Amino acid sequence: MSGSKVNGTVQINEEGHVSTDLPMLEGSLGPKVIDIRKLYAQTGHFTYDPGFTSTASCDSAITYIDGDEGILMHRGYKIEELASESDFMEVCFLLLKGELPNAEEKAKFSHDITYHTMLHEQLIQLFRGFRRDAHPMAIMVGVVGALSAFYHDSTDINDPHQRMIASYRLIAKMPTIAAMAYKYSVGQPFIYPNNELSYAENFMHMTFSVPAEDYKLSPTVARAMDRIFILHADHEQNASTSTVRLAGSSGANPFACIAAGIACLWGPAHGGANEAVLTMLEEIGSVDNVQEYINKAKDKNDPFRLMGFGHRVYKNYDPRAKVMQQTCYEVLDELGIKDEPMLKLAMELERIALEDEYFVEKKLFPNVDFYSGIILKALGFPTSMFTVLFALARTVGWVAQWNEMMEDPGQKIGRPRQLYTGPAERPFVPLVKR
Ligand code: SDX
């Protein structure tokens, strides 16, 4: 545990109940925490926090978010600087090892990742078992979970070397698996990795090239893909990262843990939002209909929510959304479609929402998913692949957080309690009497 004890305690006083002193812990940035690990033993009470709105589940040195200020940092470096000054391989090294690599370290890391990009050939049979119209996220969950059946030599979670190999394999093979999921869905042949290409170039090559002709990739598009990976790399203890940590806390192998993270990310309230944004924009269809949908989003009796808006932590602009918006302009300009109707519709939707009292009062701003779908559509990805790309990029964050947990000597299985609201004990009633 890296938090340090500070002065000051928290009294829990209830009429007739035992009060207790609880220590406070302070990290390097952000709110102090009340250390409640001994609360139940001392008071017989649980805390109650469904959705974990006020709960720190761990201590971590990887990512810091200040939701009020709209700040996101990885190991102390602001996301804006990482997105403009570094590349995804540097960010992967930073997340995994805590420091930006020098030139030699970067070259070796990139080489090591590159030489793990191929998939065991037998896994192709697993792809063949899916329907062609299977959602690619279903394929990702299945194939990534199955990796533990092929890479037994990196499943011993107590061996730091095996943890590192499994980490590299996961980072390296996600683009290959994601590209294969796409190829399978469109009935084209799988394309093997090319070790001469960068991580983002290789992914685009495996996804969009065909054996019948050379594949030409613009540097602007490759850079945009790399930047999109950076923007999705890690994000503190979000739902899918917490899922990976909880799965890992039982000692499950890393491939199973990442498959669990992929499954959680799929939800439209989380990583599935980028696909949901495009579906929503297509449903809105025209700027003329924007106000109607804004009203639906505000209507308590209407389940519709403005996808790509709002965030559990950010009560200000998601800093990733601003970089994503800029990248959107660059890509659409490069592709000669800067008048893309979806972009115009999204910008109008954003303008109207940000002026609306409901969104202002509830501090609902665009999040990382609001613009990403528009870029990915412009790059040629079907909407069903949007969350796959999120999972591809977030794998390094999941793996870094999993390693941090596994290296914590105090690590123990996560096992929350509950507030029981069911029936008290009652006698069994035999079937004949029911
Ligand atoms: C990601 O956690 C992370 O870090 C996630 C992520 C990452 O990188 O890992 O950042 C990635 O998941 C981004 C979020 C993508 N999801 C969406 O864009 C889906 C739309 N957004 C909402 O579903 C919602 O904003 C959440 C799920 C993102 C956050 O929900 P919370 O924190 O539980 O907030 P809430 O549902 O309690 O909302 C607070 C109020 C509610 O109104 P009241 O009940 O207080 O009257 O705001 C309203 C909500 O109804 N609200 C919205 C809204 N989001 C919240 N109303 C309309 N449209 C929305 N999008």
Tab-separated table of C-alpha atoms and ligand atoms in Angstrom:
chain	number	residue	atom	x	y	z
A	1	MET	CA	0.000	0.000	0.000
A	2	SER	CA	1.604	3.230	-1.103
A	3	GLY	CA	-0.737	5.693	0.621
A	4	SER	CA	0.635	7.453	3.665
A	5	LYS	CA	-1.269	7.835	6.954
A	6	VAL	CA	-2.250	11.424	7.806
A	7	ASN	CA	-3.564	13.109	10.939
A	8	GLY	CA	-7.266	13.414	11.438
A	9	THR	CA	-9.811	10.664	11.882
A	10	VAL	CA	-13.449	10.169	10.939
A	11	GLN	CA	-15.973	9.653	13.730
A	12	ILE	CA	-19.038	7.593	12.859
A	13	ASN	CA	-21.576	8.675	15.400
A	14	GLU	CA	-25.097	7.317	15.426
A	15	GLU	CA	-27.478	7.513	18.359
A	16	GLY	CA	-26.716	4.442	20.456
A	17	HIS	CA	-24.116	3.120	18.059
A	18	VAL	CA	-20.445	2.649	18.639
A	19	SER	CA	-18.384	5.434	17.069
A	20	THR	CA	-14.949	4.582	15.786
A	21	ASP	CA	-11.821	6.339	14.618
A	22	LEU	CA	-10.766	5.601	11.058
A	23	PRO	CA	-7.397	6.632	9.625
A	24	MET	CA	-7.138	8.799	6.503
A	25	LEU	CA	-4.672	7.989	3.727
A	26	GLU	CA	-3.205	10.566	1.357
A	27	GLY	CA	-1.755	9.798	-2.071
A	28	SER	CA	0.431	12.062	-4.195
A	29	LEU	CA	-2.535	13.809	-5.905
A	30	GLY	CA	-6.318	13.856	-5.525
A	31	PRO	CA	-8.742	13.326	-2.634
A	32	LYS	CA	-7.625	11.724	0.621
A	33	VAL	CA	-9.299	8.383	1.385
A	34	ILE	CA	-10.871	7.050	4.558
A	35	ASP	CA	-9.283	3.688	5.275
A	36	ILE	CA	-12.313	1.533	6.155
A	37	ARG	CA	-10.597	-1.844	6.023
A	38	LYS	CA	-11.173	-2.350	9.751
A	39	LEU	CA	-14.649	-0.748	9.836
A	40	TYR	CA	-16.665	-3.970	9.852
A	41	ALA	CA	-14.417	-5.590	12.468
A	42	GLN	CA	-14.670	-2.506	14.669
A	43	THR	CA	-18.342	-1.608	14.197
A	44	GLY	CA	-20.177	-4.553	12.602
A	45	HIS	CA	-21.244	-2.115	9.839
A	46	PHE	CA	-20.562	-2.236	6.101
A	47	THR	CA	-20.322	0.851	3.921
A	48	TYR	CA	-22.842	1.090	1.072
A	49	ASP	CA	-21.787	2.399	-2.335
A	50	PRO	CA	-23.434	0.688	-5.361
A	51	GLY	CA	-21.683	1.929	-8.512
A	52	PHE	CA	-18.675	2.836	-6.359
A	53	THR	CA	-19.299	6.568	-6.730
A	54	SER	CA	-17.286	7.308	-3.554
A	55	THR	CA	-15.048	4.274	-3.292
A	56	ALA	CA	-11.341	3.862	-4.017
A	57	SER	CA	-10.836	0.176	-4.799
A	58	CYS	CA	-7.040	0.238	-4.784
A	59	ASP	CA	-4.044	2.508	-4.831
A	60	SER	CA	-2.393	3.001	-8.215
A	61	ALA	CA	0.468	5.027	-9.689
A	62	ILE	CA	-0.520	4.655	-13.335
A	63	THR	CA	-3.250	7.195	-14.218
A	64	TYR	CA	-4.586	10.292	-12.511
A	65	ILE	CA	-7.864	12.005	-13.417
A	66	ASP	CA	-9.157	15.315	-12.076
A	67	GLY	CA	-12.761	15.277	-13.260
A	68	ASP	CA	-13.519	18.861	-12.190
A	69	GLU	CA	-10.535	20.293	-14.023
A	70	GLY	CA	-10.710	17.894	-16.981
A	71	ILE	CA	-7.192	16.596	-16.367
A	72	LEU	CA	-5.920	13.145	-17.413
A	73	MET	CA	-2.289	12.118	-16.798
A	74	HIS	CA	-0.423	8.845	-17.298
A	75	ARG	CA	2.489	8.517	-14.854
A	76	GLY	CA	2.408	12.320	-14.512
A	77	TYR	CA	2.378	13.179	-18.230
A	78	LYS	CA	-0.749	15.005	-19.514
A	79	ILE	CA	-2.714	13.184	-22.198
A	80	GLU	CA	-2.566	16.215	-24.496
A	81	GLU	CA	1.241	16.104	-24.538
A	82	LEU	CA	1.404	12.337	-24.922
A	83	ALA	CA	-1.074	12.485	-27.815
A	84	SER	CA	0.860	15.210	-29.642
A	85	GLU	CA	4.484	14.407	-28.721
A	86	SER	CA	4.741	10.623	-28.323
A	87	ASP	CA	3.450	7.487	-30.011
A	88	PHE	CA	1.530	4.448	-28.802
A	89	MET	CA	4.602	2.287	-28.252
A	90	GLU	CA	6.106	4.964	-25.974
A	91	VAL	CA	2.808	5.233	-24.068
A	92	CYS	CA	2.665	1.431	-23.693
A	93	PHE	CA	6.202	1.430	-22.275
A	94	LEU	CA	5.276	4.324	-19.958
A	95	LEU	CA	2.134	2.617	-18.645
A	96	LEU	CA	3.878	-0.723	-18.116
A	97	LYS	CA	7.209	0.454	-16.724
A	98	GLY	CA	6.499	3.899	-15.245
A	99	GLU	CA	8.911	5.944	-17.360
A	100	LEU	CA	9.059	7.147	-20.970
A	101	PRO	CA	11.601	5.032	-22.894
A	102	ASN	CA	14.846	6.388	-24.301
A	103	ALA	CA	15.585	5.639	-27.956
A	104	GLU	CA	17.265	2.307	-27.224
A	105	GLU	CA	14.547	1.153	-24.842
A	106	LYS	CA	11.849	2.170	-27.318
A	107	ALA	CA	13.513	0.286	-30.173
A	108	LYS	CA	13.822	-2.891	-28.096
A	109	PHE	CA	10.270	-2.658	-26.752
A	110	SER	CA	8.838	-2.078	-30.228
A	111	HIS	CA	10.866	-5.018	-31.553
A	112	ASP	CA	9.684	-7.304	-28.723
A	113	ILE	CA	6.049	-6.350	-29.313
A	114	THR	CA	6.422	-6.733	-33.091
A	115	TYR	CA	7.775	-10.260	-32.712
A	116	HIS	CA	4.695	-11.343	-30.762
A	117	THR	CA	2.107	-10.098	-33.282
A	118	MET	CA	1.551	-13.460	-34.987
A	119	LEU	CA	-1.222	-15.713	-33.682
A	120	HIS	CA	-0.982	-19.488	-33.197
A	121	GLU	CA	-2.173	-20.835	-36.576
A	122	GLN	CA	-4.561	-23.258	-34.885
A	123	LEU	CA	-6.629	-20.283	-33.642
A	124	ILE	CA	-7.858	-19.775	-37.194
A	125	GLN	CA	-10.073	-22.818	-36.595
A	126	LEU	CA	-11.696	-20.979	-33.690
A	127	PHE	CA	-12.589	-18.064	-35.959
A	128	ARG	CA	-14.161	-20.484	-38.412
A	129	GLY	CA	-16.565	-21.595	-35.683
A	130	PHE	CA	-18.283	-18.195	-35.549
A	131	ARG	CA	-21.111	-17.096	-37.824
A	132	ARG	CA	-19.915	-14.542	-40.366
A	133	ASP	CA	-22.343	-12.012	-38.895
A	134	ALA	CA	-21.107	-12.517	-35.321
A	135	HIS	CA	-20.491	-9.192	-33.566
A	136	PRO	CA	-16.689	-8.770	-33.576
A	137	MET	CA	-16.757	-8.096	-29.823
A	138	ALA	CA	-18.166	-11.618	-29.347
A	139	ILE	CA	-15.203	-12.924	-31.337
A	140	MET	CA	-12.758	-10.824	-29.286
A	141	VAL	CA	-14.110	-12.151	-25.980
A	142	GLY	CA	-13.921	-15.730	-27.260
A	143	VAL	CA	-10.537	-15.643	-28.959
A	144	VAL	CA	-8.730	-13.639	-26.252
A	145	GLY	CA	-10.097	-15.958	-23.569
A	146	ALA	CA	-8.900	-18.915	-25.646
A	147	LEU	CA	-5.308	-17.602	-25.780
A	148	SER	CA	-4.674	-19.265	-22.408
A	149	ALA	CA	-5.201	-22.582	-24.193
A	150	PHE	CA	-2.320	-21.800	-26.553
A	151	TYR	CA	0.192	-19.904	-24.442
A	152	HIS	CA	0.543	-22.073	-21.342
A	153	ASP	CA	4.148	-20.899	-20.958
A	154	SER	CA	2.915	-17.445	-19.848
A	155	THR	CA	0.057	-18.254	-17.486
A	156	ASP	CA	2.008	-18.640	-14.228
A	157	ILE	CA	0.919	-15.379	-12.591
A	158	ASN	CA	3.517	-15.726	-9.827
A	159	ASP	CA	6.424	-15.639	-12.305
A	160	PRO	CA	7.288	-12.012	-13.188
A	161	HIS	CA	8.903	-13.123	-16.440
A	162	GLN	CA	5.775	-15.007	-17.503
A	163	ARG	CA	3.618	-12.016	-16.509
A	164	MET	CA	5.746	-9.834	-18.770
A	165	ILE	CA	5.575	-12.283	-21.698
A	166	ALA	CA	1.793	-12.598	-21.328
A	167	SER	CA	1.553	-8.781	-21.196
A	168	TYR	CA	3.580	-8.371	-24.380
A	169	ARG	CA	1.625	-11.128	-26.121
A	170	LEU	CA	-1.689	-9.474	-25.292
A	171	ILE	CA	-0.580	-6.008	-26.460
A	172	ALA	CA	0.957	-7.478	-29.608
A	173	LYS	CA	-1.807	-9.875	-30.598
A	174	MET	CA	-4.875	-7.688	-30.042
A	175	PRO	CA	-4.438	-5.865	-33.404
A	176	THR	CA	-3.999	-9.204	-35.171
A	177	ILE	CA	-7.125	-10.663	-33.550
A	178	ALA	CA	-9.128	-7.466	-34.147
A	179	ALA	CA	-8.117	-7.358	-37.813
A	180	MET	CA	-8.968	-11.052	-38.202
A	181	ALA	CA	-12.402	-10.439	-36.647
A	182	TYR	CA	-13.010	-7.764	-39.267
A	183	LYS	CA	-11.694	-9.856	-42.154
A	184	TYR	CA	-13.849	-12.789	-41.073
A	185	SER	CA	-16.959	-10.573	-41.024
A	186	VAL	CA	-16.379	-9.364	-44.593
A	187	GLY	CA	-15.317	-12.732	-45.989
A	188	GLN	CA	-11.807	-11.633	-46.935
A	189	PRO	CA	-8.637	-13.668	-46.253
A	190	PHE	CA	-6.736	-13.054	-43.027
A	191	ILE	CA	-3.660	-10.871	-43.527
A	192	TYR	CA	-0.521	-11.750	-41.557
A	193	PRO	CA	1.399	-9.065	-39.639
A	194	ASN	CA	4.288	-7.331	-41.408
A	195	ASN	CA	7.260	-6.794	-39.101
A	196	GLU	CA	8.429	-3.814	-41.128
A	197	LEU	CA	5.407	-1.751	-40.106
A	198	SER	CA	4.676	0.263	-36.957
A	199	TYR	CA	1.987	-0.919	-34.555
A	200	ALA	CA	-0.763	1.291	-36.025
A	201	GLU	CA	0.395	0.785	-39.649
A	202	ASN	CA	0.422	-2.982	-39.092
A	203	PHE	CA	-3.112	-2.922	-37.737
A	204	MET	CA	-4.398	-0.916	-40.705
A	205	HIS	CA	-2.478	-3.233	-43.070
A	206	MET	CA	-3.962	-6.407	-41.510
A	207	THR	CA	-7.428	-4.849	-41.552
A	208	PHE	CA	-7.661	-3.196	-44.939
A	209	SER	CA	-5.055	-4.692	-47.280
A	210	VAL	CA	-5.998	-7.501	-49.671
A	211	PRO	CA	-3.664	-9.973	-51.429
A	212	ALA	CA	-4.797	-8.685	-54.815
A	213	GLU	CA	-2.990	-5.337	-54.596
A	214	ASP	CA	-0.521	-3.236	-52.643
A	215	TYR	CA	-1.974	-1.339	-49.682
A	216	LYS	CA	-1.198	2.358	-49.499
A	217	LEU	CA	-1.618	4.045	-46.096
A	218	SER	CA	-1.339	7.792	-45.648
A	219	PRO	CA	0.980	8.888	-42.821
A	220	THR	CA	-1.796	11.207	-41.547
A	221	VAL	CA	-4.207	8.298	-41.224
A	222	ALA	CA	-1.578	6.091	-39.558
A	223	ARG	CA	-0.736	8.908	-37.133
A	224	ALA	CA	-4.433	9.409	-36.392
A	225	MET	CA	-4.861	5.686	-35.663
A	226	ASP	CA	-1.840	5.760	-33.362
A	227	ARG	CA	-3.219	8.828	-31.566
A	228	ILE	CA	-6.632	7.192	-31.138
A	229	PHE	CA	-4.870	4.242	-29.484
A	230	ILE	CA	-3.067	6.655	-27.120
A	231	LEU	CA	-6.329	8.370	-26.160
A	232	HIS	CA	-7.920	5.036	-25.203
A	233	ALA	CA	-4.915	3.423	-23.494
A	234	ASP	CA	-5.883	3.715	-19.828
A	235	HIS	CA	-8.342	5.538	-17.632
A	236	GLU	CA	-7.903	4.801	-13.905
A	237	GLN	CA	-10.387	2.367	-12.305
A	238	ASN	CA	-13.161	2.414	-14.943
A	239	ALA	CA	-15.634	-0.458	-15.130
A	240	SER	CA	-13.608	-2.720	-17.437
A	241	THR	CA	-10.318	-2.087	-15.618
A	242	SER	CA	-12.037	-2.856	-12.329
A	243	THR	CA	-13.337	-6.051	-13.952
A	244	VAL	CA	-9.821	-7.051	-14.966
A	245	ARG	CA	-8.551	-6.355	-11.427
A	246	LEU	CA	-11.380	-8.316	-9.824
A	247	ALA	CA	-10.837	-11.275	-12.167
A	248	GLY	CA	-7.085	-11.100	-11.549
A	249	SER	CA	-7.563	-10.949	-7.778
A	250	SER	CA	-8.738	-14.567	-7.831
A	251	GLY	CA	-5.513	-15.649	-9.571
A	252	ALA	CA	-7.115	-16.129	-12.986
A	253	ASN	CA	-4.650	-16.165	-15.874
A	254	PRO	CA	-4.063	-12.847	-17.693
A	255	PHE	CA	-5.769	-13.920	-20.912
A	256	ALA	CA	-8.970	-14.760	-18.998
A	257	CYS	CA	-8.754	-11.440	-17.131
A	258	ILE	CA	-8.437	-9.407	-20.329
A	259	ALA	CA	-11.315	-11.361	-21.899
A	260	ALA	CA	-13.405	-10.337	-18.867
A	261	GLY	CA	-12.379	-6.719	-19.426
A	262	ILE	CA	-13.414	-6.925	-23.091
A	263	ALA	CA	-16.808	-8.288	-22.075
A	264	CYS	CA	-17.378	-5.412	-19.647
A	265	LEU	CA	-16.178	-2.766	-22.114
A	266	TRP	CA	-18.802	-3.952	-24.634
A	267	GLY	CA	-21.656	-2.280	-22.750
A	268	PRO	CA	-23.107	0.927	-24.313
A	269	ALA	CA	-22.652	2.813	-21.025
A	270	HIS	CA	-18.912	2.146	-21.325
A	271	GLY	CA	-16.814	1.305	-24.366
A	272	GLY	CA	-19.850	0.437	-26.459
A	273	ALA	CA	-20.777	4.136	-26.453
A	274	ASN	CA	-18.688	4.945	-29.552
A	275	GLU	CA	-20.784	2.518	-31.604
A	276	ALA	CA	-23.929	3.873	-29.897
A	277	VAL	CA	-22.978	7.474	-30.810
A	278	LEU	CA	-22.919	6.663	-34.525
A	279	THR	CA	-26.182	4.736	-34.237
A	280	MET	CA	-27.681	7.729	-32.414
A	281	LEU	CA	-26.419	10.243	-35.022
A	282	GLU	CA	-27.807	8.064	-37.812
A	283	GLU	CA	-31.143	7.928	-35.956
A	284	ILE	CA	-31.202	11.721	-35.485
A	285	GLY	CA	-30.385	12.007	-39.176
A	286	SER	CA	-30.579	15.767	-39.550
A	287	VAL	CA	-29.752	18.940	-37.642
A	288	ASP	CA	-33.498	19.721	-37.748
A	289	ASN	CA	-34.138	16.794	-35.383
A	290	VAL	CA	-31.439	17.647	-32.829
A	291	GLN	CA	-33.687	19.559	-30.423
A	292	GLU	CA	-36.206	16.711	-30.378
A	293	TYR	CA	-33.484	14.293	-29.268
A	294	ILE	CA	-32.077	16.738	-26.738
A	295	ASN	CA	-35.580	16.896	-25.257
A	296	LYS	CA	-35.770	13.080	-25.204
A	297	ALA	CA	-32.422	12.943	-23.375
A	298	LYS	CA	-33.796	15.358	-20.753
A	299	ASP	CA	-37.100	13.523	-20.328
A	300	LYS	CA	-36.979	11.419	-17.142
A	301	ASN	CA	-39.618	9.112	-18.593
A	302	ASP	CA	-37.598	8.493	-21.743
A	303	PRO	CA	-34.722	5.970	-21.446
A	304	PHE	CA	-32.885	7.748	-24.291
A	305	ARG	CA	-29.558	9.242	-23.302
A	306	LEU	CA	-27.255	11.380	-25.393
A	307	MET	CA	-24.557	8.828	-26.161
A	308	GLY	CA	-21.028	10.207	-25.971
A	309	PHE	CA	-22.126	12.706	-23.308
A	310	GLY	CA	-21.596	12.540	-19.571
A	311	HIS	CA	-19.043	10.764	-17.448
A	312	ARG	CA	-18.814	9.394	-13.923
A	313	VAL	CA	-15.633	11.324	-13.249
A	314	TYR	CA	-15.413	14.211	-15.737
A	315	LYS	CA	-17.696	17.078	-14.718
A	316	ASN	CA	-15.807	19.153	-17.275
A	317	TYR	CA	-14.681	18.476	-20.821
A	318	ASP	CA	-13.060	15.041	-21.230
A	319	PRO	CA	-9.569	16.126	-22.369
A	320	ARG	CA	-9.508	13.179	-24.753
A	321	ALA	CA	-12.633	14.479	-26.514
A	322	LYS	CA	-10.861	17.720	-27.433
A	323	VAL	CA	-7.895	15.871	-28.938
A	324	MET	CA	-10.291	13.507	-30.682
A	325	GLN	CA	-12.220	16.450	-32.145
A	326	GLN	CA	-8.993	17.940	-33.523
A	327	THR	CA	-7.952	14.574	-34.939
A	328	CYS	CA	-11.393	14.298	-36.519
A	329	TYR	CA	-10.878	17.544	-38.417
A	330	GLU	CA	-7.395	16.444	-39.576
A	331	VAL	CA	-8.530	13.028	-40.803
A	332	LEU	CA	-11.649	14.288	-42.570
A	333	ASP	CA	-9.587	17.075	-44.156
A	334	GLU	CA	-6.933	14.578	-45.308
A	335	LEU	CA	-9.637	12.329	-46.729
A	336	GLY	CA	-11.267	15.314	-48.432
A	337	ILE	CA	-14.564	14.849	-46.552
A	338	LYS	CA	-14.384	17.701	-44.048
A	339	ASP	CA	-18.006	18.422	-44.897
A	340	GLU	CA	-18.947	14.956	-43.607
A	341	PRO	CA	-22.641	15.299	-42.607
A	342	MET	CA	-22.149	13.225	-39.440
A	343	LEU	CA	-19.441	15.607	-38.240
A	344	LYS	CA	-21.621	18.621	-38.875
A	345	LEU	CA	-24.516	16.948	-37.089
A	346	ALA	CA	-22.279	16.030	-34.142
A	347	MET	CA	-20.923	19.569	-33.882
A	348	GLU	CA	-24.446	21.023	-33.925
A	349	LEU	CA	-25.598	18.491	-31.342
A	350	GLU	CA	-22.624	19.378	-29.142
A	351	ARG	CA	-23.265	23.126	-29.535
A	352	ILE	CA	-26.952	22.888	-28.628
A	353	ALA	CA	-26.363	20.483	-25.731
A	354	LEU	CA	-23.614	22.616	-24.199
A	355	GLU	CA	-25.958	25.614	-24.209
A	356	ASP	CA	-28.840	23.666	-22.663
A	357	GLU	CA	-29.522	24.271	-18.952
A	358	TYR	CA	-30.037	20.517	-18.280
A	359	PHE	CA	-26.601	19.560	-19.594
A	360	VAL	CA	-24.944	22.578	-18.015
A	361	GLU	CA	-26.525	21.948	-14.596
A	362	LYS	CA	-25.705	18.221	-14.664
A	363	LYS	CA	-22.209	18.960	-16.055
A	364	LEU	CA	-22.677	16.659	-19.018
A	365	PHE	CA	-19.887	17.231	-21.536
A	366	PRO	CA	-18.777	15.212	-24.580
A	367	ASN	CA	-16.578	12.272	-23.596
A	368	VAL	CA	-13.951	10.303	-25.470
A	369	ASP	CA	-16.589	8.380	-27.396
A	370	PHE	CA	-18.384	11.354	-28.899
A	371	TYR	CA	-16.036	12.025	-31.808
A	372	SER	CA	-14.162	8.739	-32.054
A	373	GLY	CA	-16.939	7.028	-33.992
A	374	ILE	CA	-16.923	9.709	-36.681
A	375	ILE	CA	-13.187	9.324	-37.244
A	376	LEU	CA	-13.351	5.533	-37.252
A	377	LYS	CA	-16.208	5.600	-39.757
A	378	ALA	CA	-14.166	7.945	-41.956
A	379	LEU	CA	-11.191	5.551	-41.695
A	380	GLY	CA	-13.398	2.792	-43.127
A	381	PHE	CA	-14.330	0.812	-40.011
A	382	PRO	CA	-17.899	-0.479	-39.659
A	383	THR	CA	-19.601	0.677	-36.435
A	384	SER	CA	-19.432	-2.892	-35.083
A	385	MET	CA	-15.626	-2.539	-34.982
A	386	PHE	CA	-15.557	0.687	-32.943
A	387	THR	CA	-15.570	-0.951	-29.513
A	388	VAL	CA	-13.087	-3.551	-30.770
A	389	LEU	CA	-10.636	-0.707	-31.399
A	390	PHE	CA	-11.327	0.642	-27.922
A	391	ALA	CA	-10.538	-2.824	-26.496
A	392	LEU	CA	-7.402	-3.075	-28.649
A	393	ALA	CA	-6.055	0.210	-27.275
A	394	ARG	CA	-7.218	-0.332	-23.687
A	395	THR	CA	-5.438	-3.700	-23.443
A	396	VAL	CA	-2.186	-1.996	-22.419
A	397	GLY	CA	-4.017	-0.172	-19.617
A	398	TRP	CA	-5.710	-3.341	-18.428
A	399	VAL	CA	-2.405	-5.211	-18.522
A	400	ALA	CA	-0.514	-2.431	-16.706
A	401	GLN	CA	-3.186	-2.279	-13.974
A	402	TRP	CA	-3.220	-6.083	-13.704
A	403	ASN	CA	0.571	-6.167	-13.299
A	404	GLU	CA	0.430	-3.398	-10.695
A	405	MET	CA	-2.084	-5.432	-8.719
A	406	MET	CA	-0.099	-8.682	-9.054
A	407	GLU	CA	3.071	-6.946	-7.853
A	408	ASP	CA	1.297	-5.625	-4.723
A	409	PRO	CA	2.364	-7.860	-1.812
A	410	GLY	CA	-0.844	-6.918	-0.014
A	411	GLN	CA	-3.038	-8.068	-2.920
A	412	LYS	CA	-6.033	-10.192	-1.914
A	413	ILE	CA	-9.162	-11.510	-3.603
A	414	GLY	CA	-11.833	-8.862	-4.112
A	415	ARG	CA	-15.010	-9.865	-2.313
A	416	PRO	CA	-17.555	-7.061	-1.668
A	417	ARG	CA	-20.474	-7.547	0.780
A	418	GLN	CA	-24.097	-6.383	0.441
A	419	LEU	CA	-27.109	-4.813	2.094
A	420	TYR	CA	-29.441	-7.839	2.312
A	421	THR	CA	-33.100	-7.002	1.536
A	422	GLY	CA	-34.498	-10.514	1.090
A	423	PRO	CA	-36.825	-12.496	3.390
A	424	ALA	CA	-35.791	-13.486	6.926
A	425	GLU	CA	-35.615	-17.211	7.747
A	426	ARG	CA	-38.845	-19.090	7.014
A	427	PRO	CA	-39.840	-22.831	7.151
A	428	PHE	CA	-39.607	-24.869	3.946
A	429	VAL	CA	-43.009	-25.655	2.305
A	430	PRO	CA	-43.166	-29.044	0.547
A	431	LEU	CA	-44.344	-28.996	-3.081
A	432	VAL	CA	-47.626	-30.757	-2.270
A	433	LYS	CA	-48.524	-27.890	0.051
A	434	ARG	CA	-47.640	-25.016	-2.355
B	1	SDX	C1	-16.469	5.593	-21.136
B	1	SDX	O1	-15.262	5.373	-16.397
B	1	SDX	C2	-14.503	5.662	-17.399
B	1	SDX	O2	-13.434	6.199	-17.269
B	1	SDX	C3	-15.049	5.230	-18.732
B	1	SDX	C4	-14.273	5.720	-19.961
B	1	SDX	C5	-12.921	5.049	-20.063
B	1	SDX	O3	-12.040	5.602	-20.738
B	1	SDX	O4	-12.784	3.909	-19.552
B	1	SDX	O5	-14.085	7.123	-19.904
B	1	SDX	C6	-14.999	5.372	-21.244
B	1	SDX	O6	-17.174	4.679	-20.789
B	1	SDX	C7	-17.032	6.967	-21.398
B	1	SDX	C8	-18.576	7.057	-21.154
B	1	SDX	C9	-19.277	6.509	-22.393
B	1	SDX	N1	-20.715	6.344	-22.135
B	1	SDX	C10	-21.609	7.155	-22.743
B	1	SDX	O7	-21.311	8.112	-23.471
B	1	SDX	C11	-23.062	6.746	-22.490
B	1	SDX	C12	-23.887	8.001	-22.129
B	1	SDX	N2	-23.460	8.451	-20.814
B	1	SDX	C13	-24.229	8.036	-19.658
B	1	SDX	O8	-24.779	6.753	-19.756
B	1	SDX	C14	-23.571	8.399	-18.327
B	1	SDX	O9	-23.175	9.695	-18.433
B	1	SDX	C15	-22.427	7.562	-17.820
B	1	SDX	C16	-22.753	6.107	-17.755
B	1	SDX	C17	-21.216	7.746	-18.693
B	1	SDX	C18	-22.091	8.050	-16.413
B	1	SDX	O10	-23.183	7.750	-15.635
B	1	SDX	P1	-23.177	8.069	-14.042
B	1	SDX	O11	-21.878	8.575	-13.592
B	1	SDX	O12	-23.716	6.875	-13.340
B	1	SDX	O13	-24.147	9.291	-13.951
B	1	SDX	P2	-25.691	9.187	-13.782
B	1	SDX	O14	-26.225	8.130	-14.686
B	1	SDX	O15	-25.990	9.104	-12.331
B	1	SDX	O16	-26.152	10.587	-14.384
B	1	SDX	C19	-26.217	11.735	-13.574
B	1	SDX	C20	-27.438	12.491	-14.118
B	1	SDX	C21	-28.678	11.611	-14.218
B	1	SDX	O17	-29.801	12.473	-14.068
B	1	SDX	P3	-30.534	12.503	-12.567
B	1	SDX	O18	-30.953	11.083	-12.259
B	1	SDX	O19	-29.481	13.020	-11.615
B	1	SDX	O20	-31.688	13.449	-12.770
B	1	SDX	O21	-27.163	12.920	-15.465
B	1	SDX	C22	-28.068	12.285	-16.361
B	1	SDX	C23	-28.680	11.102	-15.630
B	1	SDX	O22	-29.983	10.836	-16.129
B	1	SDX	N3	-27.273	11.837	-17.507
B	1	SDX	C24	-27.640	11.979	-18.786
B	1	SDX	C25	-26.558	11.468	-19.531
B	1	SDX	N4	-25.582	11.035	-18.701
B	1	SDX	C26	-26.031	11.261	-17.454
B	1	SDX	N5	-28.765	12.457	-19.352
B	1	SDX	C27	-28.810	12.445	-20.710
B	1	SDX	N6	-27.795	11.981	-21.503
B	1	SDX	C28	-26.658	11.480	-20.952
B	1	SDX	N7	-25.658	11.019	-21.727
